[in-house]
Coordinates of C-alpha atoms in Angstrom, one line a residue:
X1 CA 23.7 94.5 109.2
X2 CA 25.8 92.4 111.3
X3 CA 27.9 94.7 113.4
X4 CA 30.7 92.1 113.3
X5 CA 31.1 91.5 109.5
X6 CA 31.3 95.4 109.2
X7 CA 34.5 95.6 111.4
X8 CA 36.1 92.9 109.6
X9 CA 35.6 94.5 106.2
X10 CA 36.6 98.0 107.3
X11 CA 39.9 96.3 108.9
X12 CA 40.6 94.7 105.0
X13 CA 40.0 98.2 103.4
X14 CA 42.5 99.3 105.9
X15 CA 44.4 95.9 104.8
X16 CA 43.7 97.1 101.0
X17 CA 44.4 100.6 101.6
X18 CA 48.3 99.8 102.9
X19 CA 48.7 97.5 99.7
X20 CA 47.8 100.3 97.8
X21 CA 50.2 102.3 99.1
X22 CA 52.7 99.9 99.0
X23 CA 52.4 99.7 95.3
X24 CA 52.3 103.6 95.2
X25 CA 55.6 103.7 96.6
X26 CA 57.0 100.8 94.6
X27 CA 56.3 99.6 91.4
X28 CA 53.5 101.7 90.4
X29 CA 54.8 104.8 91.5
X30 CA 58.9 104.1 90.5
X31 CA 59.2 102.5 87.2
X32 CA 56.7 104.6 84.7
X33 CA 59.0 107.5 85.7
X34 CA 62.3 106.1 86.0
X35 CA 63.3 106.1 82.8
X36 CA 62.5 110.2 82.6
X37 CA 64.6 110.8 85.9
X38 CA 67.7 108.5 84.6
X39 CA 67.2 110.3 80.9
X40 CA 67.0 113.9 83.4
X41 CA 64.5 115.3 81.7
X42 CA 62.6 115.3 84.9
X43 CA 63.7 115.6 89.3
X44 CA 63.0 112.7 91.3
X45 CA 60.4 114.3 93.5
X46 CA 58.1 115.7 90.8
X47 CA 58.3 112.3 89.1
X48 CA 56.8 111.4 92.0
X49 CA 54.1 113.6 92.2
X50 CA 53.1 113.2 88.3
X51 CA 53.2 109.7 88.7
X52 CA 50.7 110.0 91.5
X53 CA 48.1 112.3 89.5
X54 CA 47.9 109.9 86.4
X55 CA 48.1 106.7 88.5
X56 CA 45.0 107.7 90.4
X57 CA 43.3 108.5 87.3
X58 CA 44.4 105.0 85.4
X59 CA 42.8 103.3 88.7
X60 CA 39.3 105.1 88.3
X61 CA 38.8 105.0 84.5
X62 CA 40.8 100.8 84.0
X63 CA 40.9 99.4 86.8
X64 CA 37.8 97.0 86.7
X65 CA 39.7 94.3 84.5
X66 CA 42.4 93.5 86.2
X67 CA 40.5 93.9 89.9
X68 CA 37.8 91.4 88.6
X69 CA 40.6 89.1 87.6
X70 CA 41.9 89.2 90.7
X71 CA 38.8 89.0 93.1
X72 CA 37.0 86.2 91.6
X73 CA 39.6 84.7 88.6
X74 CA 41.8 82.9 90.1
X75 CA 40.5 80.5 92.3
X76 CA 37.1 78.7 91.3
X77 CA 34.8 76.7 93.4
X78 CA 34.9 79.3 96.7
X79 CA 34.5 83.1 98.0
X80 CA 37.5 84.2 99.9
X81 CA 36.3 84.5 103.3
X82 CA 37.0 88.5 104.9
X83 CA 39.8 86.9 107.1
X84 CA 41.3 85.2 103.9
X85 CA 40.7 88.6 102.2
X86 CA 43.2 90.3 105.2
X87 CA 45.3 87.7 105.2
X88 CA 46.2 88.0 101.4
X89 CA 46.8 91.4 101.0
X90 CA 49.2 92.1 104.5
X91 CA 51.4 89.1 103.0
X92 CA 51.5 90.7 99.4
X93 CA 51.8 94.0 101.4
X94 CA 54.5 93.1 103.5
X95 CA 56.5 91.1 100.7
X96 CA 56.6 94.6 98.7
X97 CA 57.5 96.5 102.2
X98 CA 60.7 94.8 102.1
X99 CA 61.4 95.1 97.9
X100 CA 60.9 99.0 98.9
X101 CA 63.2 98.7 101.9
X102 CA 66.0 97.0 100.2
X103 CA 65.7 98.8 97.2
X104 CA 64.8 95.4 95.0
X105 CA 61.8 95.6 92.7
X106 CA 59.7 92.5 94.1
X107 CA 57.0 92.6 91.8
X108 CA 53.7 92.9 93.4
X109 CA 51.4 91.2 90.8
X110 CA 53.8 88.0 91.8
X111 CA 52.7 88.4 95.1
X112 CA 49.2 89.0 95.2
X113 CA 48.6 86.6 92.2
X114 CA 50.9 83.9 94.4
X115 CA 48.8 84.9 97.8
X116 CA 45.2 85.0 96.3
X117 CA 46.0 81.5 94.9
X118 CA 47.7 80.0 98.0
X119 CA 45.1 81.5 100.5
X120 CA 42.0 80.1 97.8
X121 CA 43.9 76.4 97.9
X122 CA 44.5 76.2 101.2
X123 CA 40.9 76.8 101.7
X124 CA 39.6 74.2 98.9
X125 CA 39.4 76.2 96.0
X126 CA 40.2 74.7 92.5
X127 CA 42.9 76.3 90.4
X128 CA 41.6 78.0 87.6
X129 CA 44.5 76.7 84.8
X130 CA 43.1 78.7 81.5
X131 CA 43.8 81.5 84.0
X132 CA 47.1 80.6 84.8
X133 CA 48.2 79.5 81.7
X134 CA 47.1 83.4 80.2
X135 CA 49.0 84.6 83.5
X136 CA 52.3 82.6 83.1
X137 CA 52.3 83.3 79.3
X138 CA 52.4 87.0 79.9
X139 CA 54.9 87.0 82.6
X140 CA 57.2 84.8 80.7
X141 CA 57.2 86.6 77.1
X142 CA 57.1 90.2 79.1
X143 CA 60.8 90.4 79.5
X144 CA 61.4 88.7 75.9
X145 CA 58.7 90.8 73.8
X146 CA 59.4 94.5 76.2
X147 CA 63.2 94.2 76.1
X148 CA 63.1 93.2 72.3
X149 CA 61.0 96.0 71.6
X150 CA 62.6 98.5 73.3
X151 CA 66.4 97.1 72.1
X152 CA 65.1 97.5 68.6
X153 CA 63.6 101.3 69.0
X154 CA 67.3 101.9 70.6
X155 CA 69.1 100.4 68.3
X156 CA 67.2 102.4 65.5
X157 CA 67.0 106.0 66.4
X158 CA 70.6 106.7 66.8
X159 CA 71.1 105.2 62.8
X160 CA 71.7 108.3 60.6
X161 CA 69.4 107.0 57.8
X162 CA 66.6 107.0 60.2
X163 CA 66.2 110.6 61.1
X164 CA 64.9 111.5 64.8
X165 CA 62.5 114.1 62.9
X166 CA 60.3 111.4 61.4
X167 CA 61.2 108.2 63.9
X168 CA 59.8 110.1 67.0
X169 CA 56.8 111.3 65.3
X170 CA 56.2 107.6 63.8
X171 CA 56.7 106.1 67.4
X172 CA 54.2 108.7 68.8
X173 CA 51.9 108.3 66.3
X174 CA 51.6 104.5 67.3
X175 CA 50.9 105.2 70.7
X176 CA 48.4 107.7 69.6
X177 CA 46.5 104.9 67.4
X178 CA 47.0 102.6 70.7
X179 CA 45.3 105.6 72.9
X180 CA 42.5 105.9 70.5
X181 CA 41.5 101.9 71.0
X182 CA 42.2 102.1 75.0
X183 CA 38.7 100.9 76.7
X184 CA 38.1 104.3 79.1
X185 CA 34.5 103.8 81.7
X186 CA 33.5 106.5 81.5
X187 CA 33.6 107.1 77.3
X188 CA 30.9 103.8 76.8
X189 CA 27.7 104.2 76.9
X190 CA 25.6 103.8 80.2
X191 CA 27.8 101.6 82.3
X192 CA 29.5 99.9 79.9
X193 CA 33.3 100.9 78.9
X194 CA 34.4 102.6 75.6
X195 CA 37.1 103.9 73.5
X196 CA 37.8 107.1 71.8
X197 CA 37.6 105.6 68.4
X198 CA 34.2 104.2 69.2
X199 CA 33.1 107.9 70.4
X200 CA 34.3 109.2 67.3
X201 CA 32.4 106.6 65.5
X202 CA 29.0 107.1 67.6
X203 CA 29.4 111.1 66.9
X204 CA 29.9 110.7 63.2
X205 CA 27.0 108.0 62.6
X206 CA 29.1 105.3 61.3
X207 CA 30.4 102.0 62.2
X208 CA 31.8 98.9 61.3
X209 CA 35.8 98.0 60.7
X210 CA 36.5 100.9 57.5
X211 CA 35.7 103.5 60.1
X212 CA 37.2 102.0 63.2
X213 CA 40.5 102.0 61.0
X214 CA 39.8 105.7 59.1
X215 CA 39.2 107.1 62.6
X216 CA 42.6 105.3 64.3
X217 CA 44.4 106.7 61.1
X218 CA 43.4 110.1 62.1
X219 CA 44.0 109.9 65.9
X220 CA 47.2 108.9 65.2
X221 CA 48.2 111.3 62.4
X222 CA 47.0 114.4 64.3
X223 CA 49.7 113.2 67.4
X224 CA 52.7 112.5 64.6
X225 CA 51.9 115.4 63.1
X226 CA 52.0 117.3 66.6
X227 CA 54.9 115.7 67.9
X228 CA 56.7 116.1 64.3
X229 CA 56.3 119.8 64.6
X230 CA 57.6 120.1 68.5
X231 CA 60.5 118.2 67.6
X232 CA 61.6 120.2 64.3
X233 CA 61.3 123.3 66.0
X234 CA 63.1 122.2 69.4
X235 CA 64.9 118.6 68.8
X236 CA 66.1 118.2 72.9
X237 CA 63.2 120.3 74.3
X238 CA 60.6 117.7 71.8
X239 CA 62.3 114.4 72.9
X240 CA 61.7 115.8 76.8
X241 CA 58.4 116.2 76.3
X242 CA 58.0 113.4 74.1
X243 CA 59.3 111.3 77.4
X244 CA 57.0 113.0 79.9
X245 CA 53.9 112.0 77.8
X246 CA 55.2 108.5 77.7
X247 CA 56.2 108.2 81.4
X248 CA 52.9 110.2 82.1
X249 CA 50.5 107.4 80.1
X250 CA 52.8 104.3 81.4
X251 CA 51.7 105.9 84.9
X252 CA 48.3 105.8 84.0
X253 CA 48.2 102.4 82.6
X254 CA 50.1 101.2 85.8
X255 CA 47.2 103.1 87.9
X256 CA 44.6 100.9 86.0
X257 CA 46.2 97.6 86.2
X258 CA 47.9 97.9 89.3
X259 CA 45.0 99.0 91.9
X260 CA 43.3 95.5 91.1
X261 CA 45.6 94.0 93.4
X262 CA 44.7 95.9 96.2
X263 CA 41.3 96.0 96.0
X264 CA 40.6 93.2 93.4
X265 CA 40.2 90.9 97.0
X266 CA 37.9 93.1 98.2
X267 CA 35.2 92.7 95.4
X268 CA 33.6 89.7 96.3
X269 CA 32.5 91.2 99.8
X270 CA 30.9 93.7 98.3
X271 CA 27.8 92.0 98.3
X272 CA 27.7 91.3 101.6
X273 CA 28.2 94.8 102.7
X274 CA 25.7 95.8 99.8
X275 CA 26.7 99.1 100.8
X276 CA 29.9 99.9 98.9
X277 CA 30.5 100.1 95.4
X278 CA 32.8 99.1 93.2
X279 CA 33.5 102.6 91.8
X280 CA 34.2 104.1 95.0
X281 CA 36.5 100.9 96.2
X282 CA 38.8 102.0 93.0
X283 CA 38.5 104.9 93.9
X284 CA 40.1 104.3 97.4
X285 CA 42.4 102.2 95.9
X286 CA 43.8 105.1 93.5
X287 CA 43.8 107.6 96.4
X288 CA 45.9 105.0 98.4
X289 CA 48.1 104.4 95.7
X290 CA 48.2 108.1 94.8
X291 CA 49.8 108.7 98.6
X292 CA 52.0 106.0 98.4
X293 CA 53.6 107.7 95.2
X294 CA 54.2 111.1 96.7
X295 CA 55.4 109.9 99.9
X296 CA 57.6 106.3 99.1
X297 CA 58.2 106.1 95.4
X298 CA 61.0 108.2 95.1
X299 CA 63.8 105.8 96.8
X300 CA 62.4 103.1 94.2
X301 CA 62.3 105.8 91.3
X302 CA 66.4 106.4 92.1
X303 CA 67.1 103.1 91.9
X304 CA 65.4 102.3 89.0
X305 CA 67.0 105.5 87.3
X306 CA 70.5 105.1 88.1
X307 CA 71.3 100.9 89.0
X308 CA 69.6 98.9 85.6
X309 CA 71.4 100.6 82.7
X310 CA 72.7 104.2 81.4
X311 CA 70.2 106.0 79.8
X312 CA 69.4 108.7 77.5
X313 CA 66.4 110.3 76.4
X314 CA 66.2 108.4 73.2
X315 CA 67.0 105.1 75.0
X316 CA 64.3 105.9 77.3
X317 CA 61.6 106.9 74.9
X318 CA 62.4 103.4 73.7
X319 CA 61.8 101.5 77.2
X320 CA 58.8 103.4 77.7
X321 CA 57.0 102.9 74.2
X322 CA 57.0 98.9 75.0
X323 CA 55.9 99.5 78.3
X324 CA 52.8 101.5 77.4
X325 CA 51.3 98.7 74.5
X326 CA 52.0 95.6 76.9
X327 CA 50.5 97.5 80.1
X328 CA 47.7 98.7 78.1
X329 CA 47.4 94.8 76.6
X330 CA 47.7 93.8 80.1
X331 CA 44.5 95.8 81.3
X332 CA 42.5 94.3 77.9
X333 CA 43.0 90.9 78.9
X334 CA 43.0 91.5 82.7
X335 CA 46.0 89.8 83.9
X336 CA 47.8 91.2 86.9
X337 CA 51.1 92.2 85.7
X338 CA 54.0 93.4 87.3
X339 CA 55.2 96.8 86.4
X340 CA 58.4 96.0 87.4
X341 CA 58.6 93.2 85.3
X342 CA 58.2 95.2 82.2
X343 CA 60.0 98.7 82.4
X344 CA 63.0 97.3 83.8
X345 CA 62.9 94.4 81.2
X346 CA 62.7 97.3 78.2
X347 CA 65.3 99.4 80.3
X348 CA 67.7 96.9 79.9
X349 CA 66.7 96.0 76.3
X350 CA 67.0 99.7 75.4
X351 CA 70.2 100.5 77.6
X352 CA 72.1 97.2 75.5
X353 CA 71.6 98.5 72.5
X354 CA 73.5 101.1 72.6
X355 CA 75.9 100.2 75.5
X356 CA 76.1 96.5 74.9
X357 CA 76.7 94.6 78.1
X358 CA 78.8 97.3 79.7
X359 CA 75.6 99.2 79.6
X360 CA 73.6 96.6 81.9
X361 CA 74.6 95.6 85.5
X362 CA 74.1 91.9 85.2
X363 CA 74.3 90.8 89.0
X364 CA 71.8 93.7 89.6
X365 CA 69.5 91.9 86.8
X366 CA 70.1 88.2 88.3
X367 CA 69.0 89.5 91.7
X368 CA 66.1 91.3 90.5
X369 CA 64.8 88.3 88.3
X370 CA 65.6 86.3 91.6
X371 CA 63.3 88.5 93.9
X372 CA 60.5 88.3 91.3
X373 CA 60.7 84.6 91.2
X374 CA 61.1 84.3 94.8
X375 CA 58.3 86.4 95.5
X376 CA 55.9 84.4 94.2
X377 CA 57.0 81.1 95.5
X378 CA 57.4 82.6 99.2
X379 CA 53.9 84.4 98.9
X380 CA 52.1 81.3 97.6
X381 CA 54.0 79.2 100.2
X382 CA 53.5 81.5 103.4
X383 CA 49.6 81.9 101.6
X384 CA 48.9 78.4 101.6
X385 CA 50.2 77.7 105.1
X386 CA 48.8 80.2 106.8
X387 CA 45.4 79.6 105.7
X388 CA 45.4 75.9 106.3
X389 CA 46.4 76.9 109.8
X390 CA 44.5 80.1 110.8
X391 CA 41.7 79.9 108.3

């Protein structure tokens, strides 16, 4: 094996590994939390540390979709080349160094998506528009569909004719028929993905739509059922733990979408190293991302927390409900999505229902919607340029 091509493919793992934990410490490690530490049912620093955990494991077990996507999806026509590979991820990296340095969420599918397309155009590539089109319809109904979600929950639990001790439990129970459909690699059978629903299926014998639904009833009864009980016998300790369970499966679902763009580039070397595989690239990817958590998230977490919107833990039960079924939708169709994008959307949705605009800080919002617009004009720009010139 050529000695040279294996230097410049450890130098973009390095290059993958630092994106990695850049989104760690940013928007994969701050925002599935954030909600829990403004709502203090949970400290900052073991946040962090939970977020890490179920992050890592989101990466290994769903991160194939979205890292697919974004290795070989958005450009057609060309291979990026192992310098284009580099040069794509310490742009994206460096774009979400200074969101985490200046405390503004840039959202880092804005700049990887914007870089990988830039750096592929640049080189001749031809834009992939169904792609796009799927892309550009997610990020623009995210703030809409989250933030109406999650103001419509808010608005809801505090109503007297809706009592907590059967909305919580309903709201859990959805997730828990969500959970039970959630693709998982290592539930399918040989190397092929699977759900929990089709387990349940495969162990009783039966298949086909009536038992798909029977066995989704179930999964989701048994976690209403459970939740229903925590919460009649301990209303504030059950909505904490509700909110931890939330926070800990948005974590997880940011884990499997997120680590595609750091080492979705990577994929299409693969084959000519022949030595790595993709397992074990994902697998560096979560580790990366799992550091990044512990050791930069928690500036990001704070801000998140305390700067979008006042919070409570019903209010934040409600941001992270809509956060969990569009990340996990996100992950199906395997568009890189920024986690950013869609708990701070639903924080705000959830924060003016109850506060109205007094609730929100507007400028803060204007400025973050700014930075994620701006992020992905400056990345494809700086993308493009740089590989017409060096590349």
């Amino acid at each position: 094996m050529d000695p040279a091509l294996i230097a410049l493919f450890v130098g973009a793992a390095l290059a993958s590994l630092f994106m990695a934990w850049v989104i760690g410490a940013g928007s994969s490690g701050a925002t599935p939390f954030a909600p829990a530490v403004g709502a203090n049912a949970i400290a900052t620093m073991r946040a962090a540390l939970l977020v890490g955990v179920f992050g890592f494991a989101g990466a290994v077990t769903q991160g194939g979709n979205v890292s697919e996507a974004v290795g070989s999806g958005l450009v057609g026509g060309i291979s990026l080349p192992v310098a284009g590979v580099i040069l794509v991820l310490v742009l994206g990296a460096g774009l979400m160094a200074v969101g985490i340095t200046t405390g503004y969420p840039i959202a880092t599918a804005f700049t990887v998506t914007g870089a990988v397309i830039g750096v592929g155009i640049a080189l001749g590539g031809t834009p992939v528009w169904s792609k796009y089109q799927q892309i550009a319809a997610v990020w623009i109904l995210t703030p809409f569909v989250g933030g109406g979600i999650a103001f419509a929950i808010a608005s809801l639990l505090p109503r007297p004719d809706v009592p907590e001790r059967y909305s919580i439990p309903a709201l859990a129970g959805l997730v828990g028929a969500v959970l039970a459909n959630v693709q998982f690699s290592f539930l399918g059978e040989g190397s092929t993905s699977g759900t929990v629903r089709g387990l349940g299926q495969r162990a009783l014998g039966v298949d086909g739509f009536a038992s798909a639904v029977v066995i989704t009833g179930l999964a989701a009864l048994v976690v209403a059922v459970a939740v229903w009980w925590d919460v009649g016998r301990d209303r504030s300790g059950g909505l904490r733990r509700v909110l931890l369970a939330l926070g800990s499966l948005v974590a997880f679902s940011a884990g499997g979408s997120q680590v595609g763009l750091a080492v979705g580039p990577l994929l299409p070397l693969l084959g000519e190293v022949g030595t790595v595989s993709t397992f074990a690239v994902l697998v560096g990817g979560g580790l990366g991302m799992l550091v990044g958590s512990w050791t930069g998230a928690p500036r990001m977490i704070k801000s998140l927390a305390q700067d979008y919107s006042s919070l409570g833990p019903r209010r934040s039960i409600s941001a992270l409900v809509p956060s969990f079924l569009i990340a996990q939708l996100a992950v199906l169709l395997g568009v890189p999505v920024s986690f950013n994008e869609i708990v701070v959307s639903a924080i705000i949705g959830s924060g003016a229902a109850v506060g109205g605009r007094e609730a929100v800080d507007a400028r803060k919002i204007l400025l973050t919607v700014g930075a994620w617009v701006g992020s992905f004009a400056l990345s494809f720009g700086l993308a493009y340029a740089a590989g017409a010139v060096l590349l």
